PDB file of C-alpha atoms in Angstrom:
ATOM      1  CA  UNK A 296     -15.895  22.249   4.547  1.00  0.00           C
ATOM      2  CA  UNK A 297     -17.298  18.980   3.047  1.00  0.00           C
ATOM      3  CA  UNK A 298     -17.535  16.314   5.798  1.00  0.00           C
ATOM      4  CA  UNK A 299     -16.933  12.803   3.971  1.00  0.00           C
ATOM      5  CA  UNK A 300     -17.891   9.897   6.116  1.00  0.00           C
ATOM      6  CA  UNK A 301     -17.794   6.658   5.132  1.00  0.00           C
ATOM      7  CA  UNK A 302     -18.677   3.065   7.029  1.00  0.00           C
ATOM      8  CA  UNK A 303     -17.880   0.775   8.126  1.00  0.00           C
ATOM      9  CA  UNK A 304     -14.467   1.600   9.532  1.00  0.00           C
ATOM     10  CA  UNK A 305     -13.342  -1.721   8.965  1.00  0.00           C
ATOM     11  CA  UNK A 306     -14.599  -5.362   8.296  1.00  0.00           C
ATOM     12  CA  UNK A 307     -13.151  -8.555   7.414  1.00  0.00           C
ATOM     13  CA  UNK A 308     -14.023 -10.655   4.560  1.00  0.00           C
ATOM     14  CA  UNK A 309     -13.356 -13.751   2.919  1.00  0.00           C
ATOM     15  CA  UNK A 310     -11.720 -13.969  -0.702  1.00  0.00           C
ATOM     16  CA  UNK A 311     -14.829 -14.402  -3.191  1.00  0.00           C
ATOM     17  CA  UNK A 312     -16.920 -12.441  -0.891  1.00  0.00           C
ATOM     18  CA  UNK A 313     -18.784  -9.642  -2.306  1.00  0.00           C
ATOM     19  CA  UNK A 314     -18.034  -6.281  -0.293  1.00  0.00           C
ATOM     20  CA  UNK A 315     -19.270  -2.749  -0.458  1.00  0.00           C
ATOM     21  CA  UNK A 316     -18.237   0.391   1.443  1.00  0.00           C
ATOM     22  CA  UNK A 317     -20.396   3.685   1.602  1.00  0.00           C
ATOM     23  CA  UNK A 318     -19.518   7.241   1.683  1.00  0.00           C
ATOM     24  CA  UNK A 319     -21.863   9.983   2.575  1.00  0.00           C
ATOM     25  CA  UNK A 320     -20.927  13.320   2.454  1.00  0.00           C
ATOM     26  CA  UNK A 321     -22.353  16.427   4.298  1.00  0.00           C
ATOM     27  CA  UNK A 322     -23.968  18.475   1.405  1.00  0.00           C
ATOM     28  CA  UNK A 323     -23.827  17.527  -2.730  1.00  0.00           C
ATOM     29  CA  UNK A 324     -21.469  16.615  -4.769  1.00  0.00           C
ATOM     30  CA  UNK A 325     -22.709  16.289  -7.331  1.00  0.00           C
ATOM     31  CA  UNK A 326     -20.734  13.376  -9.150  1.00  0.00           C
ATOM     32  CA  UNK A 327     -17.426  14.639  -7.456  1.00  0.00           C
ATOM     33  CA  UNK A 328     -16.528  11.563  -6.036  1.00  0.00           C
ATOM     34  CA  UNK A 329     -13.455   9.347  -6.453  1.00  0.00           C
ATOM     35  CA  UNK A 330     -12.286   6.011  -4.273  1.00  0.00           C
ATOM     36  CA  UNK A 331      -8.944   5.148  -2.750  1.00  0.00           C
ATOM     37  CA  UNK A 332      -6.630   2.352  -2.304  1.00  0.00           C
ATOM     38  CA  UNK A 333      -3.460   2.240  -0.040  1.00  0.00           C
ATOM     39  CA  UNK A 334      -1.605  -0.661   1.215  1.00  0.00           C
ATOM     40  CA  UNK A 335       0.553  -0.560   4.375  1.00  0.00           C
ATOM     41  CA  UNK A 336       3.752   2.259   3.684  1.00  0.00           C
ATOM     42  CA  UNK A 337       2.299   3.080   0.057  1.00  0.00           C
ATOM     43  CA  UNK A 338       0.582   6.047  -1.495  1.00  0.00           C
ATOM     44  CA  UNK A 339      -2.869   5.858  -1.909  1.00  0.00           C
ATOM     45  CA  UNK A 340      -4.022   4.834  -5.721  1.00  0.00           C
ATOM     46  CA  UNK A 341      -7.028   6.110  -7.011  1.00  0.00           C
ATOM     47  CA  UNK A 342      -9.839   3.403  -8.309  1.00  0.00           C
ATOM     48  CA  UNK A 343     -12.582   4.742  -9.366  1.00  0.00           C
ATOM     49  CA  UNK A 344     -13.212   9.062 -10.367  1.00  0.00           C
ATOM     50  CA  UNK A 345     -16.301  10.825 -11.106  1.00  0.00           C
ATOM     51  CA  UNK A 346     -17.974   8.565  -8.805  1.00  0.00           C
ATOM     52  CA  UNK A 347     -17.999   5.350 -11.248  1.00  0.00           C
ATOM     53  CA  UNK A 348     -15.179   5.605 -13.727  1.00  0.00           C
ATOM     54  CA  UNK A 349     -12.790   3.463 -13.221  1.00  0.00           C
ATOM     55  CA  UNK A 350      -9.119   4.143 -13.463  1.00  0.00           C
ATOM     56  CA  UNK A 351      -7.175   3.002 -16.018  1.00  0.00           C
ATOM     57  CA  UNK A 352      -5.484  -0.259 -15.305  1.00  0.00           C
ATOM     58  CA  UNK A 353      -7.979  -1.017 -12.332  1.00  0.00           C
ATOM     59  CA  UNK A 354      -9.789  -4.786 -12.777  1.00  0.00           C
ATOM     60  CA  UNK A 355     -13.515  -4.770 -13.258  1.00  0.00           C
ATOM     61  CA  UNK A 356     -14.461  -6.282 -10.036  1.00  0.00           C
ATOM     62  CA  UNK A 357     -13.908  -2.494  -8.709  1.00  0.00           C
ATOM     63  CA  UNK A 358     -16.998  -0.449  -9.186  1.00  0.00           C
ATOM     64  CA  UNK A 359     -18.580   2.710  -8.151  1.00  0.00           C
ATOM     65  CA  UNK A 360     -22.382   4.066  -7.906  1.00  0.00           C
ATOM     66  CA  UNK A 361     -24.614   6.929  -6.191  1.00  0.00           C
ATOM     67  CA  UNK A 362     -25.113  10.644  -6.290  1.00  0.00           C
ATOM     68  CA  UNK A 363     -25.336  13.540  -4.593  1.00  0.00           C
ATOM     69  CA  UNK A 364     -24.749  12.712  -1.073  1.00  0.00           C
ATOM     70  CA  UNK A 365     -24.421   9.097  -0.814  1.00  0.00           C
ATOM     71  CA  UNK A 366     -22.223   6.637  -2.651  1.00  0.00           C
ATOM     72  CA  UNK A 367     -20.763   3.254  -3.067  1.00  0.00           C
ATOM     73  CA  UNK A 368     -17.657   1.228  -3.745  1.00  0.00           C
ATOM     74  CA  UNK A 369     -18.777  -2.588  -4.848  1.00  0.00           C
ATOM     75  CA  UNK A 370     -15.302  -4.880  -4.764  1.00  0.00           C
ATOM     76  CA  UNK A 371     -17.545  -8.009  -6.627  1.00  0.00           C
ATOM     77  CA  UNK A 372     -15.121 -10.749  -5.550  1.00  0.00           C
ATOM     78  CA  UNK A 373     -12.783  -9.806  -3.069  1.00  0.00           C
ATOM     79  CA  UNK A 374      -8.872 -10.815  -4.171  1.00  0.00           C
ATOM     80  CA  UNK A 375      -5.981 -11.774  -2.255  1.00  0.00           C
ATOM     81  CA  UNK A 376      -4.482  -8.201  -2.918  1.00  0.00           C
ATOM     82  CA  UNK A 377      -7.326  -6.098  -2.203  1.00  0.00           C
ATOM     83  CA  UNK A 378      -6.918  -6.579   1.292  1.00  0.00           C
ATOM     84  CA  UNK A 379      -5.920  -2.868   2.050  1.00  0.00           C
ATOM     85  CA  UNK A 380      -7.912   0.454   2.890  1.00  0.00           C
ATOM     86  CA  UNK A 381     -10.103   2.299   1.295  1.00  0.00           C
ATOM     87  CA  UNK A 382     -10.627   6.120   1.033  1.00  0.00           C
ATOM     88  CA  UNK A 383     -13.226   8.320  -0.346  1.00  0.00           C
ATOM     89  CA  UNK A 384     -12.710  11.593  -1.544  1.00  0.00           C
ATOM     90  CA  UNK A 385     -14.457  14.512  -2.727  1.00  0.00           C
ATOM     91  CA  UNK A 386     -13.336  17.116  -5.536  1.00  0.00           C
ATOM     92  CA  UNK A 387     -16.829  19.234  -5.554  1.00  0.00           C
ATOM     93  CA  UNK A 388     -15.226  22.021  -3.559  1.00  0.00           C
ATOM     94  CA  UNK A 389     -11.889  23.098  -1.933  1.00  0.00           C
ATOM     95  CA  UNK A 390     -10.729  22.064   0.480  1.00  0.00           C
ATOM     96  CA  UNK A 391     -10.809  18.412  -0.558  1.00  0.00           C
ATOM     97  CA  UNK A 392     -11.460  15.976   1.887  1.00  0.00           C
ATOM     98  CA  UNK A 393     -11.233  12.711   2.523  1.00  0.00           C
ATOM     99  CA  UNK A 394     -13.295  10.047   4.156  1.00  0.00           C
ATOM    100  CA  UNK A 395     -11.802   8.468   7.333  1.00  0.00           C
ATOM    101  CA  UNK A 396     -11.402   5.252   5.804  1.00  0.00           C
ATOM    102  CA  UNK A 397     -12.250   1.829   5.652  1.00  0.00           C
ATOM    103  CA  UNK A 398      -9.835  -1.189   6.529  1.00  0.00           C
ATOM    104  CA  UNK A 399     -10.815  -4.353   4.510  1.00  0.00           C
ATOM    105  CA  UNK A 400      -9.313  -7.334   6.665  1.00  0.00           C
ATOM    106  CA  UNK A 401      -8.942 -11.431   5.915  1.00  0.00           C
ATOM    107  CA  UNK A 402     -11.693 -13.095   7.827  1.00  0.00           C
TER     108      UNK A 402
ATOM    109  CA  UNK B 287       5.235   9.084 -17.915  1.00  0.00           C
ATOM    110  CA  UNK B 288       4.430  11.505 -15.095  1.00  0.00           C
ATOM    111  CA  UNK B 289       5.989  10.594 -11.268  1.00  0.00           C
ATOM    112  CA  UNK B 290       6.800  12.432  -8.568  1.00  0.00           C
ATOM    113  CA  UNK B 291       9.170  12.230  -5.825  1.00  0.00           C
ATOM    114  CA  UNK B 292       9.025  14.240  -2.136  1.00  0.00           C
ATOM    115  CA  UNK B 293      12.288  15.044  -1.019  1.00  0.00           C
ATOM    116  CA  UNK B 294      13.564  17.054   2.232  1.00  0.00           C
ATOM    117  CA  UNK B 295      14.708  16.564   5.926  1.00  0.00           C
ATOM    118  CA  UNK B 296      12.831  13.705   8.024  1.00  0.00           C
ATOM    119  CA  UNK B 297      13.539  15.319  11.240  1.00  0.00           C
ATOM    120  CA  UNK B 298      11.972  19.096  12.355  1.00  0.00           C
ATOM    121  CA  UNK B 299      12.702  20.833  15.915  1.00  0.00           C
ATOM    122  CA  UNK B 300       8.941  22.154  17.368  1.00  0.00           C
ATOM    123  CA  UNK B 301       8.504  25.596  16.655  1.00  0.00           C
ATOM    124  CA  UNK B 302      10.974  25.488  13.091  1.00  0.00           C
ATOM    125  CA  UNK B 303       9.463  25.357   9.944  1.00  0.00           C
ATOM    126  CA  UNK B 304       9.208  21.993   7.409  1.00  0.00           C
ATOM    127  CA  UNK B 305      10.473  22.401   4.400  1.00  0.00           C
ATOM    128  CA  UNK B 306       9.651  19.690   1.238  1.00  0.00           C
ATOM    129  CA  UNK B 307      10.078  19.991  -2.098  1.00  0.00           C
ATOM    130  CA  UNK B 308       8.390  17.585  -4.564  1.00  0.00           C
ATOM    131  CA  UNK B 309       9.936  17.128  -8.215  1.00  0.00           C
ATOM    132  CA  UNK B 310       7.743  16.449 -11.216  1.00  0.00           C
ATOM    133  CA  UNK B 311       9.405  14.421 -14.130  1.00  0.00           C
ATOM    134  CA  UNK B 312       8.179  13.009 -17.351  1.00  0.00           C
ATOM    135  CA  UNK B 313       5.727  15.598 -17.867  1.00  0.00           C
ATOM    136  CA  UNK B 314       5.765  19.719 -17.596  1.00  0.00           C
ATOM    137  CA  UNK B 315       4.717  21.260 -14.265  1.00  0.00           C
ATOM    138  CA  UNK B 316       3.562  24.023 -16.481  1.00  0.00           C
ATOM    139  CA  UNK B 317       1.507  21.579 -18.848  1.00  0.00           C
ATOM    140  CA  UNK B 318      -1.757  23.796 -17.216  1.00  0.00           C
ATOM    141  CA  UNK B 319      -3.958  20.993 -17.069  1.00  0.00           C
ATOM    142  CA  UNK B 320      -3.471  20.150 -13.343  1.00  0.00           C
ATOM    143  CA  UNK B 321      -2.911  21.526 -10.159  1.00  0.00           C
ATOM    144  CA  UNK B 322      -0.046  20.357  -7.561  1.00  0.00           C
ATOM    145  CA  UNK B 323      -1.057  19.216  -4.003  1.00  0.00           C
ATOM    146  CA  UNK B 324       0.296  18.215  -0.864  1.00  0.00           C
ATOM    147  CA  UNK B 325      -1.379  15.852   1.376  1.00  0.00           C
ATOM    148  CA  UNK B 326      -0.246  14.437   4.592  1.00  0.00           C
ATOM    149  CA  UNK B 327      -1.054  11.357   6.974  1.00  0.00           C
ATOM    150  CA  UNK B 328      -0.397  11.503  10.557  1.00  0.00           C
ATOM    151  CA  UNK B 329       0.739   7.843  11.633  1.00  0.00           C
ATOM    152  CA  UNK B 330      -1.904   5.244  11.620  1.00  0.00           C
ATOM    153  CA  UNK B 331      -4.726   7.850  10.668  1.00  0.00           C
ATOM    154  CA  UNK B 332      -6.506   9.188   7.512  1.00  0.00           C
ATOM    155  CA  UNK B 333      -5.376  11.572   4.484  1.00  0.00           C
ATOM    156  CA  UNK B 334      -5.223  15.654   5.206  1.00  0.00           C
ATOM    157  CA  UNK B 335      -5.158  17.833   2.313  1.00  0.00           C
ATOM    158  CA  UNK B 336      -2.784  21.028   2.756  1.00  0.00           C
ATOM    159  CA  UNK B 337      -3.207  22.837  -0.473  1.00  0.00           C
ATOM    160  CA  UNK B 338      -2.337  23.621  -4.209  1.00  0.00           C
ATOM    161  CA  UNK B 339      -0.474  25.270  -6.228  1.00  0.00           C
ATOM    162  CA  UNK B 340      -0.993  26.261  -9.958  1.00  0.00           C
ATOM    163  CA  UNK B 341       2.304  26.548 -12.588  1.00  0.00           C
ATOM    164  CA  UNK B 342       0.915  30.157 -12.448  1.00  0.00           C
ATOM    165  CA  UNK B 343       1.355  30.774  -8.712  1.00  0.00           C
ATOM    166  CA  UNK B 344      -2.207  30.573  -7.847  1.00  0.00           C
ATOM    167  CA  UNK B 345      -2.750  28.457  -4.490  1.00  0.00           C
ATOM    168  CA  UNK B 346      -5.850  27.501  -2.488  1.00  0.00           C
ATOM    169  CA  UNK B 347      -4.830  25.992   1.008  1.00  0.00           C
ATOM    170  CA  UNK B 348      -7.045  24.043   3.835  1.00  0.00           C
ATOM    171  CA  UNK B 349      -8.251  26.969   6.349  1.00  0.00           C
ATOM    172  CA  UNK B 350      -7.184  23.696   9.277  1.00  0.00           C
ATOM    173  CA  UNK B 351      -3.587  24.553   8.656  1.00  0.00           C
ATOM    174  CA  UNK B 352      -4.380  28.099   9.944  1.00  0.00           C
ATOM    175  CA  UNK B 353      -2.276  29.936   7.294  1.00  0.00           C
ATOM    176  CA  UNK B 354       0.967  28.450   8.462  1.00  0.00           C
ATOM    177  CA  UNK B 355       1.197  26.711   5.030  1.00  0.00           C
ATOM    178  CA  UNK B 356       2.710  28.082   2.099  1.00  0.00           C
ATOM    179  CA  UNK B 357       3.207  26.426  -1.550  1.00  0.00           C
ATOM    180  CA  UNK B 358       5.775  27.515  -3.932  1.00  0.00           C
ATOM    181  CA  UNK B 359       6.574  26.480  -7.561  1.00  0.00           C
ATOM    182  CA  UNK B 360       9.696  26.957  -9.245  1.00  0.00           C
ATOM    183  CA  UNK B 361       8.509  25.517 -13.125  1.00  0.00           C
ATOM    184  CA  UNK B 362      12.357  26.179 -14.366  1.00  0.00           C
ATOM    185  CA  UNK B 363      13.174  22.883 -11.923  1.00  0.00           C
ATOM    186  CA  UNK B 364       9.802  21.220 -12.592  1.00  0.00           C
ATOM    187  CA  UNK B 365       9.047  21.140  -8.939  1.00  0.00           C
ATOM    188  CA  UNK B 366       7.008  22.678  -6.369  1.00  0.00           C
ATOM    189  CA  UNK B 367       7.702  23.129  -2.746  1.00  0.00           C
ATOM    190  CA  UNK B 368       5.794  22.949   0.839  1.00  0.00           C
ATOM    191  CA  UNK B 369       6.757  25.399   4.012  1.00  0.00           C
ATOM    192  CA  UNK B 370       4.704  24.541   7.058  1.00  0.00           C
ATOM    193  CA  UNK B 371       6.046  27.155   9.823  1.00  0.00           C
ATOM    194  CA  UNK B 372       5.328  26.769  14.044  1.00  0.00           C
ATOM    195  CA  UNK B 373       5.455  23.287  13.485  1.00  0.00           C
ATOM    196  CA  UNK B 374       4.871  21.263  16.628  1.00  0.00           C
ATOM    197  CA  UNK B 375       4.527  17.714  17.212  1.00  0.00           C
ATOM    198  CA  UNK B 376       0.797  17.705  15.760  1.00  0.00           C
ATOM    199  CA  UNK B 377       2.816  17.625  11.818  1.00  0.00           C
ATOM    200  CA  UNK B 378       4.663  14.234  12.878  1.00  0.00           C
ATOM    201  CA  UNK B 379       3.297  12.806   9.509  1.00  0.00           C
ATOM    202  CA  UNK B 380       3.860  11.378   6.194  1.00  0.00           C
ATOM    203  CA  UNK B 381       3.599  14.253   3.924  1.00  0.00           C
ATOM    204  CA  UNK B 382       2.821  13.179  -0.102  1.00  0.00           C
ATOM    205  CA  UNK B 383       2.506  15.441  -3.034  1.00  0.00           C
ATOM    206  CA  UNK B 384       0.134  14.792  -5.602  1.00  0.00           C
ATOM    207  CA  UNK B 385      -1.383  16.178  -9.320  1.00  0.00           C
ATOM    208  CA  UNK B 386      -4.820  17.249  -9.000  1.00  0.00           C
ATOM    209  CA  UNK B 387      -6.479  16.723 -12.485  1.00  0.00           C
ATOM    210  CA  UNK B 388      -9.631  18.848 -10.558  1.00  0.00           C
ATOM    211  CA  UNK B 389     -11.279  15.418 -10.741  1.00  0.00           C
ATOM    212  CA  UNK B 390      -9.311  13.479  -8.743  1.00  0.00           C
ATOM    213  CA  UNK B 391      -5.181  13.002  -7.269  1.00  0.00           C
ATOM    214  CA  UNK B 392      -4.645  10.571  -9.995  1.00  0.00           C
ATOM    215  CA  UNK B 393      -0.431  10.360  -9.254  1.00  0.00           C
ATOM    216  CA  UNK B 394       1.112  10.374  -5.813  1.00  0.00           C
ATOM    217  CA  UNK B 395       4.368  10.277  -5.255  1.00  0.00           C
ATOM    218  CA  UNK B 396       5.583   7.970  -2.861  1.00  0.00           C
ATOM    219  CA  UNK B 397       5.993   9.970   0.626  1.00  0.00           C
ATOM    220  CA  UNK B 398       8.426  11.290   3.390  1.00  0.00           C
ATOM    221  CA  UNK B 399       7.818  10.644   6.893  1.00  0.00           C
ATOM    222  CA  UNK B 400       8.758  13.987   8.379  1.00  0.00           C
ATOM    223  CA  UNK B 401       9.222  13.404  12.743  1.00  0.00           C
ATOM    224  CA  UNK B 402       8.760  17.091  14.554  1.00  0.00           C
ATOM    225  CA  UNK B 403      11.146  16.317  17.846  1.00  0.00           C
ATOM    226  CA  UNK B 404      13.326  18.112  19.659  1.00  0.00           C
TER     227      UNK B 404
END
Protein backbone atom coordinates (compact mmCIF):
# COMPACT_ATOMS: atom_id res chain seq x y z
CA UNK A 1 0.00 0.00 0.00
CA UNK A 2 0.74 3.75 -0.54
CA UNK A 3 1.53 5.40 2.83
CA UNK A 4 0.24 9.17 2.54
CA UNK A 5 1.55 11.35 5.28
CA UNK A 6 0.98 14.68 5.54
CA UNK A 7 2.11 17.56 8.32
CA UNK A 8 1.49 19.23 10.30
CA UNK A 9 -1.36 17.49 12.07
CA UNK A 10 -2.81 20.60 12.97
CA UNK A 11 -2.01 24.41 13.35
CA UNK A 12 -3.84 27.46 14.00
CA UNK A 13 -3.91 30.47 11.94
CA UNK A 14 -5.19 33.79 11.68
CA UNK A 15 -7.74 34.91 8.84
CA UNK A 16 -5.45 36.58 6.02
CA UNK A 17 -2.70 34.33 6.94
CA UNK A 18 -1.11 32.45 4.25
CA UNK A 19 -1.07 28.55 5.08
CA UNK A 20 0.30 25.49 3.41
CA UNK A 21 0.02 21.79 4.28
CA UNK A 22 2.35 18.98 2.77
CA UNK A 23 1.75 15.50 1.81
CA UNK A 24 4.42 13.01 1.12
CA UNK A 25 3.70 9.78 0.06
CA UNK A 26 5.77 6.50 0.32
CA UNK A 27 6.67 5.76 -3.39
CA UNK A 28 5.37 7.96 -6.79
CA UNK A 29 2.50 9.10 -7.78
CA UNK A 30 2.98 10.42 -10.28
CA UNK A 31 0.41 13.43 -10.46
CA UNK A 32 -2.24 11.20 -8.60
CA UNK A 33 -2.92 13.48 -6.03
CA UNK A 34 -6.12 15.22 -4.92
CA UNK A 35 -6.88 17.46 -1.51
CA UNK A 36 -9.74 17.27 0.95
CA UNK A 37 -12.02 19.39 2.86
CA UNK A 38 -14.47 18.29 5.69
CA UNK A 39 -16.10 20.31 8.26
CA UNK A 40 -17.32 18.88 11.60
CA UNK A 41 -20.40 15.98 10.72
CA UNK A 42 -19.92 16.60 6.81
CA UNK A 43 -18.50 14.58 3.96
CA UNK A 44 -15.30 15.42 2.86
CA UNK A 45 -15.28 17.77 -0.51
CA UNK A 46 -12.66 17.45 -2.82
CA UNK A 47 -10.48 20.82 -3.70
CA UNK A 48 -8.04 20.33 -5.76
CA UNK A 49 -7.43 16.71 -8.32
CA UNK A 50 -4.54 15.77 -10.32
CA UNK A 51 -2.46 17.39 -7.83
CA UNK A 52 -3.30 21.19 -8.93
CA UNK A 53 -6.66 21.32 -10.62
CA UNK A 54 -8.96 22.79 -8.86
CA UNK A 55 -12.51 21.68 -8.47
CA UNK A 56 -15.13 23.27 -9.95
CA UNK A 57 -16.78 25.83 -7.77
CA UNK A 58 -13.63 25.96 -5.38
CA UNK A 59 -12.25 29.91 -4.89
CA UNK A 60 -8.80 30.61 -6.19
CA UNK A 61 -7.12 31.13 -2.95
CA UNK A 62 -7.05 27.08 -2.94
CA UNK A 63 -4.08 25.79 -4.80
CA UNK A 64 -2.08 22.75 -5.33
CA UNK A 65 1.73 21.98 -6.45
CA UNK A 66 4.52 19.09 -6.41
CA UNK A 67 5.21 15.73 -7.91
CA UNK A 68 6.06 12.51 -7.43
CA UNK A 69 6.39 12.07 -3.81
CA UNK A 70 5.91 15.31 -2.24
CA UNK A 71 3.15 17.87 -2.54
CA UNK A 72 1.42 20.94 -1.40
CA UNK A 73 -1.88 22.58 -0.59
CA UNK A 74 -1.34 26.67 -0.52
CA UNK A 75 -4.81 28.26 1.16
CA UNK A 76 -3.35 32.12 0.04
CA UNK A 77 -5.57 33.97 2.53
CA UNK A 78 -7.09 31.94 5.00
CA UNK A 79 -11.21 32.64 5.25
CA UNK A 80 -13.54 32.48 7.99
CA UNK A 81 -14.93 29.13 6.48
CA UNK A 82 -11.87 27.36 5.74
CA UNK A 83 -11.35 26.63 9.18
CA UNK A 84 -11.87 22.77 8.80
CA UNK A 85 -9.52 19.69 7.95
CA UNK A 86 -7.72 18.81 5.35
CA UNK A 87 -7.04 15.41 3.66
CA UNK A 88 -4.77 14.19 1.04
CA UNK A 89 -5.38 11.43 -1.08
CA UNK A 90 -3.83 9.35 -3.57
CA UNK A 91 -5.49 7.65 -6.78
CA UNK A 92 -2.01 6.20 -8.34
CA UNK A 93 -2.83 2.71 -7.13
CA UNK A 94 -5.53 0.68 -5.26
CA UNK A 95 -6.07 0.69 -2.44
CA UNK A 96 -6.50 4.45 -2.13
CA UNK A 97 -5.38 6.04 0.80
CA UNK A 98 -5.64 8.86 2.57
CA UNK A 99 -3.39 11.14 4.51
CA UNK A 100 -4.07 11.37 8.29
CA UNK A 101 -5.07 14.80 8.11
CA UNK A 102 -4.52 18.18 8.98
CA UNK A 103 -6.80 20.35 11.38
CA UNK A 104 -6.60 24.11 10.43
CA UNK A 105 -7.66 25.97 13.77
CA UNK A 106 -8.48 29.99 14.61
CA UNK A 107 -5.43 31.35 16.29
CA UNK B 1 -27.18 16.31 -10.94
CA UNK B 2 -25.49 13.26 -9.41
CA UNK B 3 -26.02 12.65 -5.26
CA UNK B 4 -25.96 9.94 -3.26
CA UNK B 5 -27.52 8.89 -0.15
CA UNK B 6 -26.26 5.85 2.46
CA UNK B 7 -29.05 4.24 3.95
CA UNK B 8 -29.27 1.12 6.49
CA UNK B 9 -29.41 0.22 10.28
CA UNK B 10 -27.23 2.51 12.75
CA UNK B 11 -26.94 -0.14 15.27
CA UNK B 12 -24.89 -3.79 14.61
CA UNK B 13 -24.53 -6.67 17.40
CA UNK B 14 -20.44 -7.80 17.39
CA UNK B 15 -19.99 -10.72 15.44
CA UNK B 16 -23.33 -9.85 12.81
CA UNK B 17 -22.73 -8.49 9.65
CA UNK B 18 -23.38 -4.49 8.47
CA UNK B 19 -25.38 -4.10 5.88
CA UNK B 20 -25.61 -0.43 3.77
CA UNK B 21 -26.89 0.30 0.73
CA UNK B 22 -26.09 3.59 -1.06
CA UNK B 23 -28.58 4.96 -3.86
CA UNK B 24 -27.32 6.89 -6.85
CA UNK B 25 -29.83 9.47 -8.41
CA UNK B 26 -29.61 12.01 -11.12
CA UNK B 27 -27.22 10.13 -13.06
CA UNK B 28 -26.92 6.18 -14.24
CA UNK B 29 -24.92 3.83 -12.00
CA UNK B 30 -24.23 2.14 -15.24
CA UNK B 31 -23.05 5.49 -17.01
CA UNK B 32 -19.33 3.39 -17.05
CA UNK B 33 -17.35 6.30 -16.45
CA UNK B 34 -16.88 5.82 -12.66
CA UNK B 35 -16.47 3.42 -10.12
CA UNK B 36 -18.60 3.25 -6.69
CA UNK B 37 -16.75 3.33 -3.29
CA UNK B 38 -17.27 3.05 0.22
CA UNK B 39 -15.21 4.79 2.70
CA UNK B 40 -15.53 4.91 6.37
CA UNK B 41 -14.31 7.15 9.43
CA UNK B 42 -13.97 5.76 12.78
CA UNK B 43 -15.01 8.66 15.30
CA UNK B 44 -12.64 11.50 15.59
CA UNK B 45 -10.02 9.80 13.16
CA UNK B 46 -9.07 9.83 9.42
CA UNK B 47 -10.81 8.40 6.09
CA UNK B 48 -10.50 4.33 5.36
CA UNK B 49 -11.20 3.21 1.98
CA UNK B 50 -13.16 -0.28 1.82
CA UNK B 51 -13.50 -0.87 -1.84
CA UNK B 52 -15.29 -0.53 -5.31
CA UNK B 53 -17.52 -1.71 -7.29
CA UNK B 54 -17.96 -1.36 -11.15
CA UNK B 55 -21.81 -1.28 -12.88
CA UNK B 56 -20.21 -4.49 -14.33
CA UNK B 57 -19.59 -6.33 -11.05
CA UNK B 58 -15.95 -5.88 -11.01
CA UNK B 59 -14.66 -4.90 -7.35
CA UNK B 60 -11.21 -4.18 -5.91
CA UNK B 61 -11.35 -4.04 -1.97
CA UNK B 62 -8.58 -2.79 0.76
CA UNK B 63 -6.56 -6.15 1.75
CA UNK B 64 -7.01 -4.19 5.80
CA UNK B 65 -10.58 -5.34 5.76
CA UNK B 66 -9.25 -8.95 5.51
CA UNK B 67 -11.86 -10.14 2.94
CA UNK B 68 -14.76 -9.62 5.27
CA UNK B 69 -16.01 -6.92 2.81
CA UNK B 70 -18.17 -7.49 0.02
CA UNK B 71 -19.73 -4.85 -2.60
CA UNK B 72 -22.77 -5.49 -4.55
CA UNK B 73 -24.57 -3.48 -7.30
CA UNK B 74 -28.00 -3.86 -8.28
CA UNK B 75 -27.99 -1.09 -11.58
CA UNK B 76 -31.98 -1.90 -12.05
CA UNK B 77 -32.32 0.28 -8.49
CA UNK B 78 -29.36 2.56 -9.29
CA UNK B 79 -27.66 1.58 -6.12
CA UNK B 80 -24.92 -0.38 -4.79
CA UNK B 81 -24.58 -2.07 -1.50
CA UNK B 82 -21.80 -2.76 1.38
CA UNK B 83 -21.72 -6.21 3.63
CA UNK B 84 -18.98 -6.08 6.22
CA UNK B 85 -19.36 -9.61 8.13
CA UNK B 86 -17.56 -10.50 11.93
CA UNK B 87 -18.06 -7.08 12.67
CA UNK B 88 -16.78 -6.11 16.10
CA UNK B 89 -16.52 -2.93 17.79
CA UNK B 90 -13.33 -1.89 15.61
CA UNK B 91 -16.33 -0.85 12.53
CA UNK B 92 -18.04 1.69 15.10
CA UNK B 93 -17.72 4.32 12.22
CA UNK B 94 -19.24 6.63 9.84
CA UNK B 95 -19.42 4.71 6.71
CA UNK B 96 -19.82 7.13 3.25
CA UNK B 97 -20.16 6.00 -0.27
CA UNK B 98 -18.61 7.79 -2.92
CA UNK B 99 -18.06 7.92 -7.14
CA UNK B 100 -14.60 7.34 -8.01
CA UNK B 101 -13.97 9.20 -11.37
CA UNK B 102 -10.29 7.08 -11.09
CA UNK B 103 -8.98 10.59 -10.44
CA UNK B 104 -10.46 11.46 -7.49
CA UNK B 105 -14.06 10.81 -5.04
CA UNK B 106 -15.46 13.88 -6.54
CA UNK B 107 -19.33 13.20 -4.82
CA UNK B 108 -19.89 11.84 -1.35
CA UNK B 109 -22.87 11.26 -0.06
CA UNK B 110 -23.55 12.46 3.20
CA UNK B 111 -22.88 9.41 5.77
CA UNK B 112 -24.39 6.92 8.38
CA UNK B 113 -22.91 6.49 11.64
CA UNK B 114 -23.20 2.75 12.04
CA UNK B 115 -22.51 1.82 16.31
CA UNK B 116 -21.35 -2.14 16.57
CA UNK B 117 -22.81 -2.83 20.38
CA UNK B 118 -24.30 -5.42 21.90
Amino acid sequence: DIQMTQSPSSLSASVGDRVTITCRASQSISNFLNWYQQKPGKAPKVLIYAVSSLQSGVPSRFSGSGSGTDFTLTISSLQPEDFATYYCQQSYSTPRTFGGGTKVEIK
Amino acid sequence: QVQLQESGPGLVKPSQTLSLTCTVSGGSISSGDSYWSWIRQHPGKGLEWIGYIYYSGSTYYNPSLKSRATISVDTSKNQFSLKLSSVTAADTAVYYCGRDTLTSFDIWGQGTMVTVSS
